[in-house]
Amino acid sequence: MDLRVAAYAVIERRGKILLTHWRRGHLHGWTLPGGGLDAGEDPKDAVVREVLEETGLNARVGRLLGVDSRVMVREEVPEGSDPELHTIRIVYRATVQDGPLQHEIDGSSDEARWVSLKDVGSLKTLSLVQTGLRLAGISRRGGGSGRGGQGRSGGGKGSGAAKSGSAKSGGAPKREAPKREAPRRETPKGDDSQGGATPGGGTPKASAARSSSGRSRSRGASRSGTKPGDA
């Protein structure tokens, strides 16, 4: 089994990612700029060299995003060779200086392009592209965090509603009011905490002021008797 160690860069700015088109025989696809290390070469130096060769841009290597290791079966190998390849891919964040893109000549890639993140899914890409975006925490659709945020927000609303409902049921003095005001029948009319306060809410005080009049007491009793649903 052959072993290949390579280094690549995730270069993203203004909602676009820098990709290169890889081609070998009838096999092809879009991938991250980068390539195999030369003997004794530092991975960061390999990234700078490969980005320049494949895109014509000068790169500045940032933090290490991760290392991807996998064994794959190659479709086209010389007769008698082992088709299995163990590839170790070192992925960095990087930036580039502004400038025109230049396609590589006589290399493994034939085109360089800034691709909008929302359009990545419409291209034929190698697995390395998705690996790089995942390691960099970049959503190719641009909406994945939004949906996640909605989920959290939705949960927040649900818990908030539960708290609100609990506060209403725990703090409502509907059952306690008659105990504090008993035996007055007019009390529910004047109890604002029940949400049942009406212009007749002042009736208890008026009835007390007119308690010396038998006719007033009779009227007060009549009112309380006509609206039993207020209690």
PDB file of C-alpha atoms in Angstrom:
ATOM      1  CA  MET A   1       0.000   0.000   0.000  1.00  0.00           C
ATOM      2  CA  ASP A   2       1.361   3.404  -1.008  1.00  0.00           C
ATOM      3  CA  LEU A   3       1.429   6.354   1.378  1.00  0.00           C
ATOM      4  CA  ARG A   4       0.871   9.971   0.339  1.00  0.00           C
ATOM      5  CA  VAL A   5       1.137  13.007   2.611  1.00  0.00           C
ATOM      6  CA  ALA A   6      -0.278  16.267   1.284  1.00  0.00           C
ATOM      7  CA  ALA A   7      -1.210  19.728   2.543  1.00  0.00           C
ATOM      8  CA  TYR A   8      -4.167  21.889   1.508  1.00  0.00           C
ATOM      9  CA  ALA A   9      -5.694  25.274   2.246  1.00  0.00           C
ATOM     10  CA  VAL A  10      -9.220  26.471   2.968  1.00  0.00           C
ATOM     11  CA  ILE A  11      -9.238  30.002   1.529  1.00  0.00           C
ATOM     12  CA  GLU A  12     -12.562  31.783   1.965  1.00  0.00           C
ATOM     13  CA  ARG A  13     -13.523  35.441   1.695  1.00  0.00           C
ATOM     14  CA  ARG A  14     -16.676  37.437   1.066  1.00  0.00           C
ATOM     15  CA  GLY A  15     -18.800  34.295   0.878  1.00  0.00           C
ATOM     16  CA  LYS A  16     -16.627  32.554  -1.715  1.00  0.00           C
ATOM     17  CA  ILE A  17     -14.090  29.738  -1.470  1.00  0.00           C
ATOM     18  CA  LEU A  18     -11.057  29.220  -3.694  1.00  0.00           C
ATOM     19  CA  LEU A  19     -11.155  25.872  -5.507  1.00  0.00           C
ATOM     20  CA  THR A  20      -9.087  24.217  -8.200  1.00  0.00           C
ATOM     21  CA  HIS A  21     -10.210  21.725 -10.835  1.00  0.00           C
ATOM     22  CA  TRP A  22      -8.291  18.460 -10.580  1.00  0.00           C
ATOM     23  CA  ARG A  23      -8.051  16.124 -13.539  1.00  0.00           C
ATOM     24  CA  ARG A  24      -6.399  12.774 -14.103  1.00  0.00           C
ATOM     25  CA  GLY A  25      -7.406  10.865 -17.211  1.00  0.00           C
ATOM     26  CA  HIS A  26     -11.195  10.641 -17.263  1.00  0.00           C
ATOM     27  CA  LEU A  27     -11.363  11.392 -13.531  1.00  0.00           C
ATOM     28  CA  HIS A  28     -11.937  14.982 -12.489  1.00  0.00           C
ATOM     29  CA  GLY A  29     -13.525  17.201  -9.831  1.00  0.00           C
ATOM     30  CA  TRP A  30     -13.149  20.396  -7.837  1.00  0.00           C
ATOM     31  CA  THR A  31     -10.907  20.329  -4.779  1.00  0.00           C
ATOM     32  CA  LEU A  32      -8.970  22.554  -2.382  1.00  0.00           C
ATOM     33  CA  PRO A  33      -5.712  24.093  -3.567  1.00  0.00           C
ATOM     34  CA  GLY A  34      -2.760  22.079  -2.338  1.00  0.00           C
ATOM     35  CA  GLY A  35      -0.852  18.916  -3.044  1.00  0.00           C
ATOM     36  CA  GLY A  36       1.738  16.373  -2.024  1.00  0.00           C
ATOM     37  CA  LEU A  37       4.772  17.261   0.069  1.00  0.00           C
ATOM     38  CA  ASP A  38       8.215  17.087  -1.436  1.00  0.00           C
ATOM     39  CA  ALA A  39      10.824  15.129   0.517  1.00  0.00           C
ATOM     40  CA  GLY A  40      11.817  17.089   3.621  1.00  0.00           C
ATOM     41  CA  GLU A  41       9.289  19.898   2.908  1.00  0.00           C
ATOM     42  CA  ASP A  42       7.360  21.587   5.708  1.00  0.00           C
ATOM     43  CA  PRO A  43       3.559  21.256   5.222  1.00  0.00           C
ATOM     44  CA  LYS A  44       3.087  25.042   5.436  1.00  0.00           C
ATOM     45  CA  ASP A  45       5.703  25.597   2.771  1.00  0.00           C
ATOM     46  CA  ALA A  46       3.963  23.007   0.606  1.00  0.00           C
ATOM     47  CA  VAL A  47       0.675  24.925   0.892  1.00  0.00           C
ATOM     48  CA  VAL A  48       2.301  28.190  -0.184  1.00  0.00           C
ATOM     49  CA  ARG A  49       4.029  26.502  -3.120  1.00  0.00           C
ATOM     50  CA  GLU A  50       0.939  24.612  -4.307  1.00  0.00           C
ATOM     51  CA  VAL A  51      -1.409  27.606  -4.048  1.00  0.00           C
ATOM     52  CA  LEU A  52       1.000  29.673  -6.132  1.00  0.00           C
ATOM     53  CA  GLU A  53       1.359  26.925  -8.744  1.00  0.00           C
ATOM     54  CA  GLU A  54      -2.375  26.226  -9.028  1.00  0.00           C
ATOM     55  CA  THR A  55      -3.860  29.725  -8.685  1.00  0.00           C
ATOM     56  CA  GLY A  56      -1.051  32.236  -9.231  1.00  0.00           C
ATOM     57  CA  LEU A  57      -1.759  33.827  -5.817  1.00  0.00           C
ATOM     58  CA  ASN A  58       0.581  34.289  -2.879  1.00  0.00           C
ATOM     59  CA  ALA A  59      -0.793  32.604   0.224  1.00  0.00           C
ATOM     60  CA  ARG A  60      -0.299  33.231   3.897  1.00  0.00           C
ATOM     61  CA  VAL A  61      -0.888  30.112   5.979  1.00  0.00           C
ATOM     62  CA  GLY A  62      -2.975  30.403   9.133  1.00  0.00           C
ATOM     63  CA  ARG A  63      -3.962  27.907  11.801  1.00  0.00           C
ATOM     64  CA  LEU A  64      -4.010  24.162  11.410  1.00  0.00           C
ATOM     65  CA  LEU A  65      -7.607  22.947  10.971  1.00  0.00           C
ATOM     66  CA  GLY A  66      -6.999  19.227  11.179  1.00  0.00           C
ATOM     67  CA  VAL A  67      -5.545  16.092   9.649  1.00  0.00           C
ATOM     68  CA  ASP A  68      -7.664  13.744   7.552  1.00  0.00           C
ATOM     69  CA  SER A  69      -6.466  10.161   7.152  1.00  0.00           C
ATOM     70  CA  ARG A  70      -8.104   7.609   4.913  1.00  0.00           C
ATOM     71  CA  VAL A  71      -7.435   4.598   2.736  1.00  0.00           C
ATOM     72  CA  MET A  72      -8.882   4.731  -0.750  1.00  0.00           C
ATOM     73  CA  VAL A  73      -8.858   2.481  -3.777  1.00  0.00           C
ATOM     74  CA  ARG A  74      -7.496   4.089  -6.917  1.00  0.00           C
ATOM     75  CA  GLU A  75      -9.204   3.346 -10.202  1.00  0.00           C
ATOM     76  CA  GLU A  76      -6.211   3.858 -12.442  1.00  0.00           C
ATOM     77  CA  VAL A  77      -2.880   2.356 -11.346  1.00  0.00           C
ATOM     78  CA  PRO A  78      -0.043   0.714 -13.275  1.00  0.00           C
ATOM     79  CA  GLU A  79      -0.424  -3.006 -13.749  1.00  0.00           C
ATOM     80  CA  GLY A  80       0.956  -4.925 -10.808  1.00  0.00           C
ATOM     81  CA  SER A  81       0.620  -1.982  -8.406  1.00  0.00           C
ATOM     82  CA  ASP A  82      -1.489  -2.019  -5.260  1.00  0.00           C
ATOM     83  CA  PRO A  83      -4.624   0.066  -5.937  1.00  0.00           C
ATOM     84  CA  GLU A  84      -4.996   0.955  -2.263  1.00  0.00           C
ATOM     85  CA  LEU A  85      -3.567   4.300  -1.187  1.00  0.00           C
ATOM     86  CA  HIS A  86      -3.211   5.610   2.351  1.00  0.00           C
ATOM     87  CA  THR A  87      -3.539   9.387   2.070  1.00  0.00           C
ATOM     88  CA  ILE A  88      -2.869  11.793   4.940  1.00  0.00           C
ATOM     89  CA  ARG A  89      -4.191  15.285   4.214  1.00  0.00           C
ATOM     90  CA  ILE A  90      -3.140  18.216   6.377  1.00  0.00           C
ATOM     91  CA  VAL A  91      -5.603  21.098   6.129  1.00  0.00           C
ATOM     92  CA  TYR A  92      -4.857  24.731   7.024  1.00  0.00           C
ATOM     93  CA  ARG A  93      -6.725  27.997   6.966  1.00  0.00           C
ATOM     94  CA  ALA A  94      -5.036  30.494   4.654  1.00  0.00           C
ATOM     95  CA  THR A  95      -5.458  33.893   3.044  1.00  0.00           C
ATOM     96  CA  VAL A  96      -4.241  35.189  -0.298  1.00  0.00           C
ATOM     97  CA  GLN A  97      -3.285  38.551  -1.698  1.00  0.00           C
ATOM     98  CA  ASP A  98      -5.668  40.111  -4.185  1.00  0.00           C
ATOM     99  CA  GLY A  99      -4.820  39.420  -7.787  1.00  0.00           C
ATOM    100  CA  PRO A 100      -5.981  37.732 -10.970  1.00  0.00           C
ATOM    101  CA  LEU A 101      -6.258  33.953 -10.966  1.00  0.00           C
ATOM    102  CA  GLN A 102      -3.835  32.039 -13.157  1.00  0.00           C
ATOM    103  CA  HIS A 103      -4.550  28.465 -14.219  1.00  0.00           C
ATOM    104  CA  GLU A 104      -1.862  25.852 -13.720  1.00  0.00           C
ATOM    105  CA  ILE A 105      -0.143  24.601 -16.859  1.00  0.00           C
ATOM    106  CA  ASP A 106       1.065  20.988 -17.216  1.00  0.00           C
ATOM    107  CA  GLY A 107       0.001  20.169 -13.671  1.00  0.00           C
ATOM    108  CA  SER A 108      -2.664  18.113 -11.928  1.00  0.00           C
ATOM    109  CA  SER A 109      -5.161  20.996 -12.082  1.00  0.00           C
ATOM    110  CA  ASP A 110      -6.381  22.959 -15.091  1.00  0.00           C
ATOM    111  CA  GLU A 111      -8.510  25.757 -13.580  1.00  0.00           C
ATOM    112  CA  ALA A 112      -8.786  27.939 -10.479  1.00  0.00           C
ATOM    113  CA  ARG A 113     -12.040  29.616  -9.466  1.00  0.00           C
ATOM    114  CA  TRP A 114     -13.673  31.580  -6.667  1.00  0.00           C
ATOM    115  CA  VAL A 115     -16.920  29.715  -5.993  1.00  0.00           C
ATOM    116  CA  SER A 116     -19.835  31.046  -3.980  1.00  0.00           C
ATOM    117  CA  LEU A 117     -20.448  28.834  -0.953  1.00  0.00           C
ATOM    118  CA  LYS A 118     -24.091  28.433  -1.916  1.00  0.00           C
ATOM    119  CA  ASP A 119     -23.016  27.054  -5.317  1.00  0.00           C
ATOM    120  CA  VAL A 120     -20.524  24.481  -4.055  1.00  0.00           C
ATOM    121  CA  GLY A 121     -23.220  21.820  -3.903  1.00  0.00           C
ATOM    122  CA  SER A 122     -23.937  22.184  -7.612  1.00  0.00           C
ATOM    123  CA  LEU A 123     -20.342  21.288  -8.556  1.00  0.00           C
ATOM    124  CA  LYS A 124     -18.725  17.899  -8.815  1.00  0.00           C
ATOM    125  CA  THR A 125     -16.336  18.041  -5.884  1.00  0.00           C
ATOM    126  CA  LEU A 126     -13.869  15.651  -4.309  1.00  0.00           C
ATOM    127  CA  SER A 127     -14.479  14.607  -0.702  1.00  0.00           C
ATOM    128  CA  LEU A 128     -11.681  16.910   0.446  1.00  0.00           C
ATOM    129  CA  VAL A 129     -13.858  19.980  -0.146  1.00  0.00           C
ATOM    130  CA  GLN A 130     -16.520  18.866   2.323  1.00  0.00           C
ATOM    131  CA  THR A 131     -13.833  17.777   4.764  1.00  0.00           C
ATOM    132  CA  GLY A 132     -12.184  21.196   4.595  1.00  0.00           C
ATOM    133  CA  LEU A 133     -15.466  23.098   5.013  1.00  0.00           C
ATOM    134  CA  ARG A 134     -16.381  20.940   7.992  1.00  0.00           C
ATOM    135  CA  LEU A 135     -13.002  21.420   9.664  1.00  0.00           C
ATOM    136  CA  ALA A 136     -13.213  25.176   9.080  1.00  0.00           C
ATOM    137  CA  GLY A 137     -16.753  25.345  10.452  1.00  0.00           C
ATOM    138  CA  ILE A 138     -18.091  26.743   7.176  1.00  0.00           C
ATOM    139  CA  SER A 139     -21.561  25.816   5.987  1.00  0.00           C
ATOM    140  CA  ARG A 140     -21.675  25.372   2.217  1.00  0.00           C
ATOM    141  CA  ARG A 141     -25.386  26.234   2.210  1.00  0.00           C
ATOM    142  CA  GLY A 142     -25.027  29.256   4.455  1.00  0.00           C
ATOM    143  CA  GLY A 143     -28.178  28.324   6.380  1.00  0.00           C
ATOM    144  CA  GLY A 144     -27.213  25.430   8.577  1.00  0.00           C
ATOM    145  CA  SER A 145     -26.465  27.654  11.667  1.00  0.00           C
ATOM    146  CA  GLY A 146     -29.706  29.541  10.941  1.00  0.00           C
ATOM    147  CA  ARG A 147     -31.735  26.395  11.240  1.00  0.00           C
ATOM    148  CA  GLY A 148     -29.841  25.452  14.325  1.00  0.00           C
ATOM    149  CA  GLY A 149     -30.455  28.908  15.733  1.00  0.00           C
ATOM    150  CA  GLN A 150     -34.150  28.574  15.026  1.00  0.00           C
ATOM    151  CA  GLY A 151     -34.188  25.293  16.853  1.00  0.00           C
ATOM    152  CA  ARG A 152     -32.630  26.885  19.908  1.00  0.00           C
ATOM    153  CA  SER A 153     -34.878  29.879  19.631  1.00  0.00           C
ATOM    154  CA  GLY A 154     -37.870  27.628  19.299  1.00  0.00           C
ATOM    155  CA  GLY A 155     -36.794  25.804  22.445  1.00  0.00           C
ATOM    156  CA  GLY A 156     -36.355  29.120  24.195  1.00  0.00           C
ATOM    157  CA  LYS A 157     -39.842  30.181  23.249  1.00  0.00           C
ATOM    158  CA  GLY A 158     -41.253  26.909  24.468  1.00  0.00           C
ATOM    159  CA  SER A 159     -39.541  27.183  27.834  1.00  0.00           C
ATOM    160  CA  GLY A 160     -40.532  30.829  28.086  1.00  0.00           C
ATOM    161  CA  ALA A 161     -44.146  29.924  27.419  1.00  0.00           C
ATOM    162  CA  ALA A 162     -43.988  27.290  30.099  1.00  0.00           C
ATOM    163  CA  LYS A 163     -42.643  29.805  32.576  1.00  0.00           C
ATOM    164  CA  SER A 164     -45.301  32.297  31.620  1.00  0.00           C
ATOM    165  CA  GLY A 165     -48.039  29.726  32.050  1.00  0.00           C
ATOM    166  CA  SER A 166     -46.619  28.690  35.391  1.00  0.00           C
ATOM    167  CA  ALA A 167     -46.514  32.276  36.579  1.00  0.00           C
ATOM    168  CA  LYS A 168     -50.116  32.835  35.583  1.00  0.00           C
ATOM    169  CA  SER A 169     -51.434  29.711  37.251  1.00  0.00           C
ATOM    170  CA  GLY A 170     -49.294  30.162  40.352  1.00  0.00           C
ATOM    171  CA  GLY A 171     -49.883  33.885  40.848  1.00  0.00           C
ATOM    172  CA  ALA A 172     -53.597  34.155  40.036  1.00  0.00           C
ATOM    173  CA  PRO A 173     -55.564  35.063  43.178  1.00  0.00           C
ATOM    174  CA  LYS A 174     -58.921  33.966  41.776  1.00  0.00           C
ATOM    175  CA  ARG A 175     -59.571  31.416  44.495  1.00  0.00           C
ATOM    176  CA  GLU A 176     -58.060  33.470  47.296  1.00  0.00           C
ATOM    177  CA  ALA A 177     -60.054  36.667  46.677  1.00  0.00           C
ATOM    178  CA  PRO A 178     -63.355  35.355  48.031  1.00  0.00           C
ATOM    179  CA  LYS A 179     -61.582  34.246  51.236  1.00  0.00           C
ATOM    180  CA  ARG A 180     -60.063  37.663  51.841  1.00  0.00           C
ATOM    181  CA  GLU A 181     -63.220  39.600  50.954  1.00  0.00           C
ATOM    182  CA  ALA A 182     -65.940  37.204  52.204  1.00  0.00           C
ATOM    183  CA  PRO A 183     -68.819  37.456  52.639  1.00  0.00           C
ATOM    184  CA  ARG A 184     -69.209  40.345  50.146  1.00  0.00           C
ATOM    185  CA  ARG A 185     -70.754  39.222  46.851  1.00  0.00           C
ATOM    186  CA  GLU A 186     -69.613  42.363  45.037  1.00  0.00           C
ATOM    187  CA  THR A 187     -65.912  41.654  45.656  1.00  0.00           C
ATOM    188  CA  PRO A 188     -65.192  39.818  42.334  1.00  0.00           C
ATOM    189  CA  LYS A 189     -66.378  42.865  40.396  1.00  0.00           C
ATOM    190  CA  GLY A 190     -63.751  45.056  41.930  1.00  0.00           C
ATOM    191  CA  ASP A 191     -60.876  42.498  41.886  1.00  0.00           C
ATOM    192  CA  ASP A 192     -58.454  43.795  39.152  1.00  0.00           C
ATOM    193  CA  SER A 193     -56.163  40.807  39.551  1.00  0.00           C
ATOM    194  CA  GLN A 194     -58.824  38.580  38.005  1.00  0.00           C
ATOM    195  CA  GLY A 195     -59.099  40.722  34.928  1.00  0.00           C
ATOM    196  CA  GLY A 196     -62.793  41.202  35.692  1.00  0.00           C
ATOM    197  CA  ALA A 197     -62.681  44.865  36.813  1.00  0.00           C
ATOM    198  CA  THR A 198     -65.521  46.859  35.288  1.00  0.00           C
ATOM    199  CA  PRO A 199     -67.033  50.308  35.866  1.00  0.00           C
ATOM    200  CA  GLY A 200     -69.107  48.537  38.498  1.00  0.00           C
ATOM    201  CA  GLY A 201     -65.880  47.750  40.329  1.00  0.00           C
ATOM    202  CA  GLY A 202     -66.547  50.657  42.687  1.00  0.00           C
ATOM    203  CA  THR A 203     -69.918  49.275  43.732  1.00  0.00           C
ATOM    204  CA  PRO A 204     -68.760  47.884  47.147  1.00  0.00           C
ATOM    205  CA  LYS A 205     -67.634  51.332  48.360  1.00  0.00           C
ATOM    206  CA  ALA A 206     -70.825  52.956  47.126  1.00  0.00           C
ATOM    207  CA  SER A 207     -72.892  50.304  48.883  1.00  0.00           C
ATOM    208  CA  ALA A 208     -71.015  50.907  52.141  1.00  0.00           C
ATOM    209  CA  ALA A 209     -71.650  54.639  51.890  1.00  0.00           C
ATOM    210  CA  ARG A 210     -75.358  54.043  51.407  1.00  0.00           C
ATOM    211  CA  SER A 211     -75.700  51.295  54.007  1.00  0.00           C
ATOM    212  CA  SER A 212     -78.098  53.443  56.060  1.00  0.00           C
ATOM    213  CA  SER A 213     -80.620  53.388  53.220  1.00  0.00           C
ATOM    214  CA  GLY A 214     -82.692  50.265  52.994  1.00  0.00           C
ATOM    215  CA  ARG A 215     -83.412  50.977  49.367  1.00  0.00           C
ATOM    216  CA  SER A 216     -79.651  51.115  48.521  1.00  0.00           C
ATOM    217  CA  ARG A 217     -79.012  47.775  50.218  1.00  0.00           C
ATOM    218  CA  SER A 218     -81.854  46.287  48.276  1.00  0.00           C
ATOM    219  CA  ARG A 219     -80.398  47.515  45.007  1.00  0.00           C
ATOM    220  CA  GLY A 220     -76.928  46.205  45.884  1.00  0.00           C
ATOM    221  CA  ALA A 221     -78.380  42.801  46.625  1.00  0.00           C
ATOM    222  CA  SER A 222     -80.245  42.873  43.343  1.00  0.00           C
ATOM    223  CA  ARG A 223     -77.049  43.554  41.383  1.00  0.00           C
ATOM    224  CA  SER A 224     -75.125  40.751  43.010  1.00  0.00           C
ATOM    225  CA  GLY A 225     -77.909  38.377  42.324  1.00  0.00           C
ATOM    226  CA  THR A 226     -78.195  39.148  38.601  1.00  0.00           C
ATOM    227  CA  LYS A 227     -74.537  38.340  37.781  1.00  0.00           C
ATOM    228  CA  PRO A 228     -73.572  35.112  39.552  1.00  0.00           C
ATOM    229  CA  GLY A 229     -70.892  34.425  36.929  1.00  0.00           C
ATOM    230  CA  ASP A 230     -68.665  37.220  38.360  1.00  0.00           C
ATOM    231  CA  ALA A 231     -67.874  35.215  41.479  1.00  0.00           C
TER     232      ALA A 231
END
